[in-house]
XYZ file of C-alpha atoms in Angstrom:
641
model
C 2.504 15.854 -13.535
C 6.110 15.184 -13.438
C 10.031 16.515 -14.759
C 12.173 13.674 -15.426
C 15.948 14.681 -15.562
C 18.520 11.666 -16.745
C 21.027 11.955 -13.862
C 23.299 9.199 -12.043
C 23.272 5.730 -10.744
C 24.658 6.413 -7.543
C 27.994 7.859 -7.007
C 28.580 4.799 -4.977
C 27.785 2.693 -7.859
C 30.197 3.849 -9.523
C 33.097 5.442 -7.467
C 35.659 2.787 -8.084
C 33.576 0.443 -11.079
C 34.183 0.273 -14.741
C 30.546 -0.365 -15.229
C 27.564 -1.924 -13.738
C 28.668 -5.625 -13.535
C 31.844 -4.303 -11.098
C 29.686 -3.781 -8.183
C 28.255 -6.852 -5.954
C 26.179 -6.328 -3.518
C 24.193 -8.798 -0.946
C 20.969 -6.134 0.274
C 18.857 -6.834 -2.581
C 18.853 -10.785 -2.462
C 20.666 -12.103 0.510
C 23.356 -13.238 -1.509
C 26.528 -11.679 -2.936
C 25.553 -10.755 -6.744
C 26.428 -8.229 -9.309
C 24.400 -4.906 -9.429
C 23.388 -5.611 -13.035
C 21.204 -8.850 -12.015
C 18.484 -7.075 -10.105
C 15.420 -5.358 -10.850
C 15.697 -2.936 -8.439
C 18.192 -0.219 -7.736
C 20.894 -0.949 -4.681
C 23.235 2.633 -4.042
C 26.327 1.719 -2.499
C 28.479 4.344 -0.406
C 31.682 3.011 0.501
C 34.342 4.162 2.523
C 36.426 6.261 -0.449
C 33.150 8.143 -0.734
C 32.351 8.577 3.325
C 36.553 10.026 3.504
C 36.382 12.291 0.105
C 32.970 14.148 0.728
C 34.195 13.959 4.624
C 30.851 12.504 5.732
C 30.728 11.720 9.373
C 27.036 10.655 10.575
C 24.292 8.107 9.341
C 21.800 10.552 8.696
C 23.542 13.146 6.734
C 24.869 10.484 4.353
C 21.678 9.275 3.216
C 20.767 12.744 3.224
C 22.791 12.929 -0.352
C 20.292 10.580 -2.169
C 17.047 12.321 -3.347
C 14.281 9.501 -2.968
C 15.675 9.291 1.030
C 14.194 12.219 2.508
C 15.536 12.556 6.063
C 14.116 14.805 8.450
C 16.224 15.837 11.284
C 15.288 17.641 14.530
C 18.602 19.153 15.569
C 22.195 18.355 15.422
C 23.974 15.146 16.137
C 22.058 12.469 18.519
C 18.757 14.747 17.816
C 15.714 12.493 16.339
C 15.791 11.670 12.549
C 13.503 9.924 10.406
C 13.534 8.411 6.900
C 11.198 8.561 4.484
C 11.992 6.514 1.826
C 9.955 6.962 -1.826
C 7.365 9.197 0.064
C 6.591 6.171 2.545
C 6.363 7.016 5.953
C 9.442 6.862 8.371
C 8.120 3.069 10.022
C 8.763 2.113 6.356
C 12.146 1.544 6.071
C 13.955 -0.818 7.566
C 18.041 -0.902 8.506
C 20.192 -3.594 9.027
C 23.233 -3.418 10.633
C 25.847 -6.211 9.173
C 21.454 -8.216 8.044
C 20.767 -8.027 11.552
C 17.361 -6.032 12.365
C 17.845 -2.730 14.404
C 14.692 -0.504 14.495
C 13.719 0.194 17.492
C 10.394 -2.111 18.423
C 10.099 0.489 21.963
C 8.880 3.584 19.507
C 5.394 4.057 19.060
C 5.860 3.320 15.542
C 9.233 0.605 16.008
C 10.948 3.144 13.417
C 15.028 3.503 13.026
C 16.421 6.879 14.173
C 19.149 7.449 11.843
C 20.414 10.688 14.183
C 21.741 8.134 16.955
C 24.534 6.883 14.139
C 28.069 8.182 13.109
C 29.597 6.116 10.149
C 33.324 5.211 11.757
C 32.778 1.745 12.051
C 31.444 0.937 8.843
C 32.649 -0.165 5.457
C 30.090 0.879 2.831
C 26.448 1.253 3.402
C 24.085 -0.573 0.780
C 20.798 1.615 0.133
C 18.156 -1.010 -1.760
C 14.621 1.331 -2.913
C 11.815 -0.765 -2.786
C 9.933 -3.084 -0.859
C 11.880 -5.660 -0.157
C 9.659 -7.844 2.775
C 9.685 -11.135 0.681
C 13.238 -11.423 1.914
C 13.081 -9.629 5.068
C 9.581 -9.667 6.288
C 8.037 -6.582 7.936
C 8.309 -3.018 7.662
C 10.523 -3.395 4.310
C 7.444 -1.088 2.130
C 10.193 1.992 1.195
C 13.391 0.211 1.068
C 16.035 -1.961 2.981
C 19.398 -0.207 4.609
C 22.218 -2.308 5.521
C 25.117 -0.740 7.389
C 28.417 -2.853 6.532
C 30.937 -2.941 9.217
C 34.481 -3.171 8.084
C 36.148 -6.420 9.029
C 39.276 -8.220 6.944
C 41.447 -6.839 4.401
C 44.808 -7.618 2.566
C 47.039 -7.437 5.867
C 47.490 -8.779 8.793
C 47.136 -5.390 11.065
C 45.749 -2.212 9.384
C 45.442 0.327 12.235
C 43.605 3.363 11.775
C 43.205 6.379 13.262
C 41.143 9.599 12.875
C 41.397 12.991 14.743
C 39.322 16.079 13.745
C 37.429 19.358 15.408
C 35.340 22.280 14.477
C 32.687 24.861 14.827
C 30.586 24.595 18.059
C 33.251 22.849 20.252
C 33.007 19.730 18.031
C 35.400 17.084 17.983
C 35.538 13.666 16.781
C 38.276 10.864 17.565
C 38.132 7.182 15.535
C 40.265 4.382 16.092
C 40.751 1.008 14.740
C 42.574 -2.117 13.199
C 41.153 -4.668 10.467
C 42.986 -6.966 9.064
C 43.486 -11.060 7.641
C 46.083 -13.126 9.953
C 45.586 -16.668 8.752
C 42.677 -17.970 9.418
C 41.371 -14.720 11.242
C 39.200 -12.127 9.707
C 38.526 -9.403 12.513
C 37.604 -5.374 12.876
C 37.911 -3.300 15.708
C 37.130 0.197 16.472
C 35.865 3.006 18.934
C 34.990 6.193 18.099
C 34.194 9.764 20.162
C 31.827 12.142 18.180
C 30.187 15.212 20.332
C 29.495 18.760 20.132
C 27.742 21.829 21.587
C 25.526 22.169 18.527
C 23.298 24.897 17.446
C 20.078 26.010 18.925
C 17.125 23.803 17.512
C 14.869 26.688 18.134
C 14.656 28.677 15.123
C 16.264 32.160 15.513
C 12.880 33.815 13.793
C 10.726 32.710 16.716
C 10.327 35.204 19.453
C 11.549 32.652 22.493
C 14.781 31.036 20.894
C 16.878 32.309 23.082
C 20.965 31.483 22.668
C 20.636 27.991 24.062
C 22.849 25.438 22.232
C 21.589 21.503 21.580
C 24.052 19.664 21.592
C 24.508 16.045 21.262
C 27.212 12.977 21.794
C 27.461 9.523 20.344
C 29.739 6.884 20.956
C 30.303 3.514 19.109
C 32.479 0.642 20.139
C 32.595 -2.575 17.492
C 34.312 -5.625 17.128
C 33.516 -7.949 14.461
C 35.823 -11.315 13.238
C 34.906 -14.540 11.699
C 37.422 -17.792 12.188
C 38.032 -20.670 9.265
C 38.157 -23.828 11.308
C 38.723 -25.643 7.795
C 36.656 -28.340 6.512
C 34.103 -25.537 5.568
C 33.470 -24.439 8.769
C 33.479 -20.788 9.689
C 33.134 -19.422 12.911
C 31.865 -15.588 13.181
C 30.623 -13.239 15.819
C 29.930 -9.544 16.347
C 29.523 -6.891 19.186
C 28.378 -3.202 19.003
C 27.349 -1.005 21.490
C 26.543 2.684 20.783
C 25.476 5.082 23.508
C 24.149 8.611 22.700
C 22.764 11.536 23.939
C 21.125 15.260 23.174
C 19.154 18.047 24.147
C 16.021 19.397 22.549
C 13.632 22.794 22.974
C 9.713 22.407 23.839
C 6.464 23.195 22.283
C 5.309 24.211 25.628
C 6.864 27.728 26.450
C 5.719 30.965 26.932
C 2.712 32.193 29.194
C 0.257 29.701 27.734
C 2.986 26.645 27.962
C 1.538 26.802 24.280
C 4.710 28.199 21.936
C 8.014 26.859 20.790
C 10.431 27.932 22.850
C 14.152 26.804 24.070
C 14.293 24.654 27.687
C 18.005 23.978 28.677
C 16.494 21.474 30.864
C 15.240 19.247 28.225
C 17.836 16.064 26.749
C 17.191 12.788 25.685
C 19.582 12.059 28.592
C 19.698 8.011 27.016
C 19.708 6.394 23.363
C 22.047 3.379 24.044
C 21.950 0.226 21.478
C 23.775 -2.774 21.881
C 23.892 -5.879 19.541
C 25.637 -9.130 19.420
C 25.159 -12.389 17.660
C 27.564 -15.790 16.921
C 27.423 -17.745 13.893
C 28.418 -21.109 12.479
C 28.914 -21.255 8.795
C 29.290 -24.263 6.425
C 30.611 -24.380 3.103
C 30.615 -27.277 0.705
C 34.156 -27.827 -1.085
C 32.607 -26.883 -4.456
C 31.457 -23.782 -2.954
C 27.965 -24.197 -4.660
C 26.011 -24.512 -0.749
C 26.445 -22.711 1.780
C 24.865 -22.670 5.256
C 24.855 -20.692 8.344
C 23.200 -20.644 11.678
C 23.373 -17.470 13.684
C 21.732 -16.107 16.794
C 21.814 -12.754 18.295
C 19.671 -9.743 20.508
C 19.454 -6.557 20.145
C 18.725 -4.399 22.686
C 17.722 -0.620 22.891
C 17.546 1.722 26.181
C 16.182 5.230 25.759
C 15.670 7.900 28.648
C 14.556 11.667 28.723
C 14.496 13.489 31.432
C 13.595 17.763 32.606
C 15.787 19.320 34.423
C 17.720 16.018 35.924
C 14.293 13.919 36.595
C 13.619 11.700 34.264
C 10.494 11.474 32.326
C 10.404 8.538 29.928
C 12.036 5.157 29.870
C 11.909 3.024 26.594
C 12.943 -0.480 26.797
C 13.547 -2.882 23.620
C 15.036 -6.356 23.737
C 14.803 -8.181 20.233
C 16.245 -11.872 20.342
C 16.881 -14.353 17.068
C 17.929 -16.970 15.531
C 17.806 -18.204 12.397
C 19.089 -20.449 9.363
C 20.101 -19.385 6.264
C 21.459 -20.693 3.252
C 23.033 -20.326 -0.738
C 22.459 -22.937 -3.508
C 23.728 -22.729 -7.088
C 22.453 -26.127 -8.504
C 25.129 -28.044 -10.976
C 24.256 -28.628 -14.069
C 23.090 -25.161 -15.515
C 25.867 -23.410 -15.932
C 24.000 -21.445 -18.729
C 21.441 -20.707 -16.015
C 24.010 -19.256 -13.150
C 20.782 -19.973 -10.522
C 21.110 -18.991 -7.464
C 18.580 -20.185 -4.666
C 18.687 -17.969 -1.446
C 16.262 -19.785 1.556
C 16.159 -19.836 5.159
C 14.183 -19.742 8.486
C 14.004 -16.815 10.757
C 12.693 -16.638 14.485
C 12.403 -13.129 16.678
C 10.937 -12.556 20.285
C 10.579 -8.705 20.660
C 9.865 -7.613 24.401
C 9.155 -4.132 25.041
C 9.196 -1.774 28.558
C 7.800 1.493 28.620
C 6.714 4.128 31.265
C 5.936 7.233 29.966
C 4.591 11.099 31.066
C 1.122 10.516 29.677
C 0.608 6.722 28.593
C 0.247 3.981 31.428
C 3.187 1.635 31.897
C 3.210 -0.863 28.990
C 4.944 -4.371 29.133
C 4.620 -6.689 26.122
C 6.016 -10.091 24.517
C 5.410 -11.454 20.900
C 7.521 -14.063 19.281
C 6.741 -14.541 15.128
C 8.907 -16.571 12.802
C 9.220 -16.225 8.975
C 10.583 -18.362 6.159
C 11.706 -16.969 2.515
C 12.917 -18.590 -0.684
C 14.368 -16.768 -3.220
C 15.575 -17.774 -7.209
C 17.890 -15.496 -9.561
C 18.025 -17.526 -12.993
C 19.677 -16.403 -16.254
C 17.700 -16.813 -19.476
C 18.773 -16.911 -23.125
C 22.017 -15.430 -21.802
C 20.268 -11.861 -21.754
C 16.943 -12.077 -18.905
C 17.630 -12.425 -15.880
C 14.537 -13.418 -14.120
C 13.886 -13.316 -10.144
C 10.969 -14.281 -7.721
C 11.212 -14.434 -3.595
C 8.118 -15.748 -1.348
C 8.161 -15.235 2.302
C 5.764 -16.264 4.950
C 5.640 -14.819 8.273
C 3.543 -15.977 11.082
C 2.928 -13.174 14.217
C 1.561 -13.997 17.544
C -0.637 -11.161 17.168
C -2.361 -11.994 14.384
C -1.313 -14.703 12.123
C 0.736 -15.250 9.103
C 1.330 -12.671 6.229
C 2.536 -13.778 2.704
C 4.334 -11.572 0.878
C 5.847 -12.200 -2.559
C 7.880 -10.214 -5.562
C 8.992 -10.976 -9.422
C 11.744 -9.153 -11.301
C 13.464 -9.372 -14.561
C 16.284 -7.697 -16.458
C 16.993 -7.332 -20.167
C 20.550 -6.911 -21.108
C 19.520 -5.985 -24.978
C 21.708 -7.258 -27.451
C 24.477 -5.480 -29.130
C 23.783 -2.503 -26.935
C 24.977 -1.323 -23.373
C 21.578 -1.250 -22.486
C 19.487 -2.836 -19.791
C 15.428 -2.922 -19.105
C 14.124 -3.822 -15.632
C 10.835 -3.985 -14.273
C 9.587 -5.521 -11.089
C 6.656 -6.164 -8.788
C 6.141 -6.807 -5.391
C 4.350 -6.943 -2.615
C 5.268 -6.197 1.124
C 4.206 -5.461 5.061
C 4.288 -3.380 8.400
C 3.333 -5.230 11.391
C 1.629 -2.998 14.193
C 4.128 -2.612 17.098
C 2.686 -3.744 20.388
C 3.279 0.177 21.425
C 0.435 0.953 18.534
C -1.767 -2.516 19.536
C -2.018 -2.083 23.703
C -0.768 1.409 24.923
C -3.185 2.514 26.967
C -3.624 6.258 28.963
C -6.839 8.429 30.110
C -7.047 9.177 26.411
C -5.618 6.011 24.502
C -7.496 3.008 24.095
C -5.281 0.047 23.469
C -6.667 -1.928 19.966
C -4.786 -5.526 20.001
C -6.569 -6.741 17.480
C -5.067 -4.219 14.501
C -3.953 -5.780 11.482
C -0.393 -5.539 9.477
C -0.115 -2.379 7.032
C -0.218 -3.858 3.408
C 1.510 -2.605 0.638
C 1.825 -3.009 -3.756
C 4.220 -1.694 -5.839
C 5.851 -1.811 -9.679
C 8.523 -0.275 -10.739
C 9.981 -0.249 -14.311
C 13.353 0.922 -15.165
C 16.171 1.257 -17.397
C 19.995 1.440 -17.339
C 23.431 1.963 -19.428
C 27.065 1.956 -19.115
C 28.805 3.902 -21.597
C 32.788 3.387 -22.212
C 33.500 7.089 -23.916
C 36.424 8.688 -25.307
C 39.610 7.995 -23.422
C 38.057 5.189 -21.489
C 36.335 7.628 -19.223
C 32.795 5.901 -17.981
C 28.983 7.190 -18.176
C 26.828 5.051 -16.256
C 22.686 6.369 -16.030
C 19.931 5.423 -15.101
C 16.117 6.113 -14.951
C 13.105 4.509 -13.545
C 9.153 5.447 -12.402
C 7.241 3.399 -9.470
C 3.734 2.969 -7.984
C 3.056 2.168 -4.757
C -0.401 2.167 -2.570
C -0.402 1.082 0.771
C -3.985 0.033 2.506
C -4.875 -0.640 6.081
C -2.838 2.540 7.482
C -2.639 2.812 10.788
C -4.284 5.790 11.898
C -5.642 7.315 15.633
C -9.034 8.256 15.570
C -10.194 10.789 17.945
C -13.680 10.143 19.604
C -14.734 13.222 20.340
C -17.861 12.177 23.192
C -15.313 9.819 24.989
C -12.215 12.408 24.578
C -10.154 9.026 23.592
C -8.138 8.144 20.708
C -7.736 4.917 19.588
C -5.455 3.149 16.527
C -7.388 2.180 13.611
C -6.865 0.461 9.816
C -8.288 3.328 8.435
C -5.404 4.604 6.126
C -4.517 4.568 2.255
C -1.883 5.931 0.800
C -0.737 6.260 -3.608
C 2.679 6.677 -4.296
C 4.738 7.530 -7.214
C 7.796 8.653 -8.725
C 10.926 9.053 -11.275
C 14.243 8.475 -10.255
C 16.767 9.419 -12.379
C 20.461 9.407 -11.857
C 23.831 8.907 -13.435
C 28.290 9.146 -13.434
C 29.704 10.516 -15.662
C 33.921 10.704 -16.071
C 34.146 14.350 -17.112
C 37.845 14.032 -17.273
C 40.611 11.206 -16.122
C 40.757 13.197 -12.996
C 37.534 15.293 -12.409
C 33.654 12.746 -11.824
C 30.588 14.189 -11.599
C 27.354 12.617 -10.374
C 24.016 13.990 -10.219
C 20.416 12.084 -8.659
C 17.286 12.938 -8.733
C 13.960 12.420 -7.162
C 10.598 13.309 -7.628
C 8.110 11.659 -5.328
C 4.163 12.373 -5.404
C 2.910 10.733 -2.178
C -0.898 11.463 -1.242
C -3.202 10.830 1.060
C -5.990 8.780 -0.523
C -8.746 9.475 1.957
C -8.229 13.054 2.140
C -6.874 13.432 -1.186
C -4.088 15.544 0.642
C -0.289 15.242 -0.007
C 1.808 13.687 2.986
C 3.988 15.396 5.035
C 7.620 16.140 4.774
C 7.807 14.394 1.246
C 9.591 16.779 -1.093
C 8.006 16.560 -4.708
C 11.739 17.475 -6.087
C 15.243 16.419 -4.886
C 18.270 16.685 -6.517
C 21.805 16.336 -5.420
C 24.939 16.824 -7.336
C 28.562 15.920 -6.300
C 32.042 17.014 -8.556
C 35.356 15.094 -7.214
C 38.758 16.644 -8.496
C 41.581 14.726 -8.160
C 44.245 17.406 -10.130
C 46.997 15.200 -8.733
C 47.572 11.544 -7.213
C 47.778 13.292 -3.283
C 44.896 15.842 -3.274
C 41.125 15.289 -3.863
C 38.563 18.129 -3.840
C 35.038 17.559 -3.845
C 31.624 19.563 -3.568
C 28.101 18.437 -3.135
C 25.229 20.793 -3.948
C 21.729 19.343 -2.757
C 18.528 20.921 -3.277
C 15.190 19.617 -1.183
C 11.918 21.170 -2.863
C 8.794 22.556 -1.358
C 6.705 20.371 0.866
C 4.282 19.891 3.333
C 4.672 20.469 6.767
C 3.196 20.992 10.722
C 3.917 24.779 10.889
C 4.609 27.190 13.359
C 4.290 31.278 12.842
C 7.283 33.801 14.315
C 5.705 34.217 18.109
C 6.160 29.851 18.112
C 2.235 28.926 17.751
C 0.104 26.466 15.819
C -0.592 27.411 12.269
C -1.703 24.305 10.424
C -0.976 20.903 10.483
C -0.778 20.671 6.782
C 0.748 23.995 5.009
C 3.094 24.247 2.087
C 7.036 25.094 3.307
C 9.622 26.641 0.825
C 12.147 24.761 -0.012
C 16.409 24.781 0.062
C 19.556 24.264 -1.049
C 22.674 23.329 0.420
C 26.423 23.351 -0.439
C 28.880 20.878 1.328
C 32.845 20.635 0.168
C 35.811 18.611 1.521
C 39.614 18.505 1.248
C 41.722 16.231 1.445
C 45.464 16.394 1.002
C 47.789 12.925 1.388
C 51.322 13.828 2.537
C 51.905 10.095 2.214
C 50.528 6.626 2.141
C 50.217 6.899 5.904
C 48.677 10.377 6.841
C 46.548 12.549 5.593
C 44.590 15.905 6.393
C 41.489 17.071 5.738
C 38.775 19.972 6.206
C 34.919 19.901 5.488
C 32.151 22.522 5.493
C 29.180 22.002 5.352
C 26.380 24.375 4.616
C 29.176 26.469 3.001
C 26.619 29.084 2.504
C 25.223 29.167 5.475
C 21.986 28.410 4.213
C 18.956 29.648 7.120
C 16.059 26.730 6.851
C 13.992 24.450 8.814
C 13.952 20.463 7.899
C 11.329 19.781 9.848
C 9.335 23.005 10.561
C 9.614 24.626 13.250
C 13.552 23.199 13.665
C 16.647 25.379 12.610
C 18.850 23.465 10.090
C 22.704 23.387 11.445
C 24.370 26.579 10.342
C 27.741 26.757 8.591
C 30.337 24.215 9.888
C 34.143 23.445 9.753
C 35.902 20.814 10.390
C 39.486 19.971 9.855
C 41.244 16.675 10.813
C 43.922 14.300 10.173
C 44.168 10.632 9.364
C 46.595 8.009 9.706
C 46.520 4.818 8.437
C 48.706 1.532 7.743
């Protein structure tokens, strides 16, 4: 059983758009297209959102979109995970500016969206669904792509952003962007850290008053050169380094209760990416090609007390060739033919408290094609193939096939799509080895199906104020899960293809233009995601999510905004008040949350702002057995030319 609610397509969607066809996007099909030619739905949140709601890390603005549950184990820099249309978190994958960045040194080679502050970035594109017939593996829940900001209308746009708060917070951002001839470029560093809260829930008998607090810093620069003749030269740098503390499982008497350790940090969580590009572009614009290379590298260190415990090394390198086509001569058509050829070498380093040192290699390569065609001026039809081929264990095929109906005489649009997609095992999962692990290389990828069907509208009402909705349900099961299985005469666990999983769900939103100054936008989520051996419901999937944001602007200078979000009751590892074991599978209440921002322009230049969030200092645990951040202000200024 299911509610369906007709809310919003994304506030992004719509924040600055008329109506569907406004908003281009380039997640959902490699190429720059409108929003209202794919089968699938693509939020955007762009940087007029990230400033108005006064958002300020990765993970608690995808937080605001039901469907995206994140699940957070502290404050900033703590460990986050994404689980996108009740997938598990390995399921999603993020891009940052299409290049790959989850981590391949995690057990599972998941993102951590904790380790991220948004500063840097333009917009960030949010595409639901698999999407591995473009991108290849671990695309089952959806694709993220964070946007850097680069370019602009003048030749030096310096920004710069100052603000503090509760728990000894304070976060400093500067930057430039701009266009100087033939020069596109970005620059910026920012500062984000704070004491924090303590992670150890205050209802558990050894909290304590110890605070976990985290730090992250980001450094980017980004540009892209026009030789002439076509030719485009582009390159891009990012290193991030971050940091945080965290509270044990193994306190007390027993070493068997959850209990605060001031001795306990992830003392390391640096990333650093680069990669250089050469672009060609015919004179009719109709081809374009690129070849890029890159790495991406990812260091990770915990320690006790000073002495480190764990060291995680990643190194991901690529290249690869990629390439637009719109064919003359169907003009009635508007094709557009997306294909290219992708090659990775991940190499992983790891030496851990309990498994034996690991040290693994694997190179794969992949190739995609994809077509958008127009048909009868009202179906737009799509279809993407992809073949991958891992050293591991051979190639994988994945496909998909989408159309849209724009219905006649009628704001209306129908969607449905179908698709298939991947996970590869990580060579943590395939050869780590201790006195109770024993290594499996020959598991085989995770394989996933879905459909979705959909429909959407944008509505010009009274005034010229906008309504744009949207509603759609999906299926998804997932075979050949990756599961340990304990032997219990050997005392050794090994990883097995032994898992299934059935999803499904209704998504619902819509913006609506309650006034010429006052937008509201509500989402909603529900998500059934089950176990299909045990029959039991997964963990930390909320059935219900909703979130719903109001933005006043009662004059041209000032802009008011709250956010209400509500995560439902779920399932959960659990822990009772004295900080033991309870169940590994027990239901947990759910919450709501209240977030509003400020912001006040005194001119074109400068601007000040303040932002709580958790206004009502809402007391709740997302995961169990982890205190949600309390009430916190922050109040800033920002100047910009």
């Amino acid at each position: 059983m299911f509610s369906v609610s007709i809310l919003a397509l994304s506030a992004a969607l719509a924040s600055e758009a008329g109506d569907i066809s406004d908003v281009v996007t380039v997640t959902g099909t490699r190429v720059p297209v409108t929003a209202e030619r794919l089968a699938l739905r693509v939020d955007t949140l762009d940087r007029d959102t990230i400033e108005v709601e006064g958002l300020t890390d990765l993970a608690g603005a995808l937080s605001r979109y039901p469907g995206f549950s994140v699940v957070q184990s502290g404050g900033i820099g703590a460990t986050s995970s994404i689980f996108a249309r009740g997938t598990n978190a390995k399921h999603t994958l993020v891009l940052f500016d299409g290049i790959r960045v989850n981590d391949a040194s995690t057990p599972a080679g998941q993102f951590d969206a904790g380790q991220d502050s948004l500063g840097d970035l333009d917009r960030v594109e949010i595409a639901r669904g698999p999407l591995s017939s473009l991108y290849g593996s671990d695309a089952i829940g959806g694709v993220i792509n964070l946007v850097p900001r680069r370019g602009g209308d003048s030749e030096f746009s310096p920004y710069l952003d100052l603000s503090a708060g509760s728990f000894n917070t304070i976060r400093l951002l500067a930057g430039a962007s701009g266009t100087t001839g033939s020069l596109e470029y970005g620059l910026s560093a920012e500062r984000y850290q704070s004491d924090g809260f303590n992670a150890t829930p205050a209802r558990m008998a050894l909290s304590g008053n110890e605070r976990d607090g985290g730090e992250i810093t980001t450094i980017t620069a980004n540009a892209a050169y026009d030789f002439g003749n076509g030719f485009t030269l582009s390159g891009i740098v990012r290193h991030r380094e971050s940091a945080s503390d965290f509270d044990t499982f193994s306190g007390g008497p027993g070493f068997s209760q959850r209990a605060d350790d001031p001795g306990l940090e992830v003392s390391r969580n640096d990333q650093t990416l680069w990669r250089a590009g050469l672009g060609w572009q015919s004179t009719d614009a109709r081809l374009t090609s690129t070849l890029r290379l890159g790495e991406v590298r990812n260091d990770r260190e915990s320690s006790d007390a000073g002495t480190v415990t764990d060291v995680n090394a990643a190194r991901r390198s690529f290249a690869e060739w990629l390439n637009t086509w719109r064919p003359q001569g169907f003009a009635a058509l508007e094709p557009v033919v997306a294909f290219g050829v992708q090659a990775e070498r991940d190499s992983i380093n790891t030496a851990t408290a309990w498994d034996n040192p690991l040290s693994r290699s694997e190179n794969n390569v992949g190739a995609y094609l994809n077509i958008q065609a127009l048909a009868a001026d009202m179906l737009d039809l799509s279809g993407s193939l992809r073949v991958d081929d891992f050293d591991g264990f051979g190639t994988q095929t994945t496909w998909s096939l989408g159309a849209v109906w724009s219905v006649p005489q009628t704001p209306f649009q129908l969607f449905a799509r179908y698709a298939t997609a991947f996970k590869a095992p990580t060579l943590s999962e395939r050869f780590a080895s201790s006195a109770f692990t024993t290594p499996n290389p020959d598991l085989q990828p995770e394989e996933a199906e879905s459909w979705e069907v959909g429909a959407r509208a944008s509505f010009v009402l009274e005034g010229g104020r906008q309504a744009i909705v949207s509603l759609s349900y999906f299926e998804t099961d997932i075979d050949n899960l990756i599961e340990n299985v304990f032997d219990f005469v050997t005392f050794t666990g090994t990883n097995e293809n032994v898992g299934r999983a059935e999803l499904s769900g209704v998504e619902a939103a819509g913006t609506f233009d309650l006034t010429a100054n006052l937008q509201l936008d509500v989402d909603y989520a529900y998500v059934e995601a089950t176990n299909a051996v045990t029959a039991t419901p997964l963990l930390r999937r909320p059935r219900h999510a909703w979130s719903a944001g109001l933005v006043w602007r009662p004059v041209e200078a000032l802009s008011l905004s709250a956010r209400y979000q509500r995560t439902g009751a779920r399932r959960d590892v659990t822990y009772d008040d004295d900080g033991f074991y309870v169940s590994g599978n027990a239901p947990v209440a759910g919450y709501e949350l209240v977030n509003v921002s400020g912001q006040l322009r005194f001119s074109e230049q400068l601007s000040a702002y303040v932002t709580v969030t958790n206004a009502f200092d809402t007391v709740y645990e997302q995961p169990a057995a982890f205190a949600g951040a309390p009430r916190m202000f922050m109040a800033g200024v920002r100047v910009s030319y």
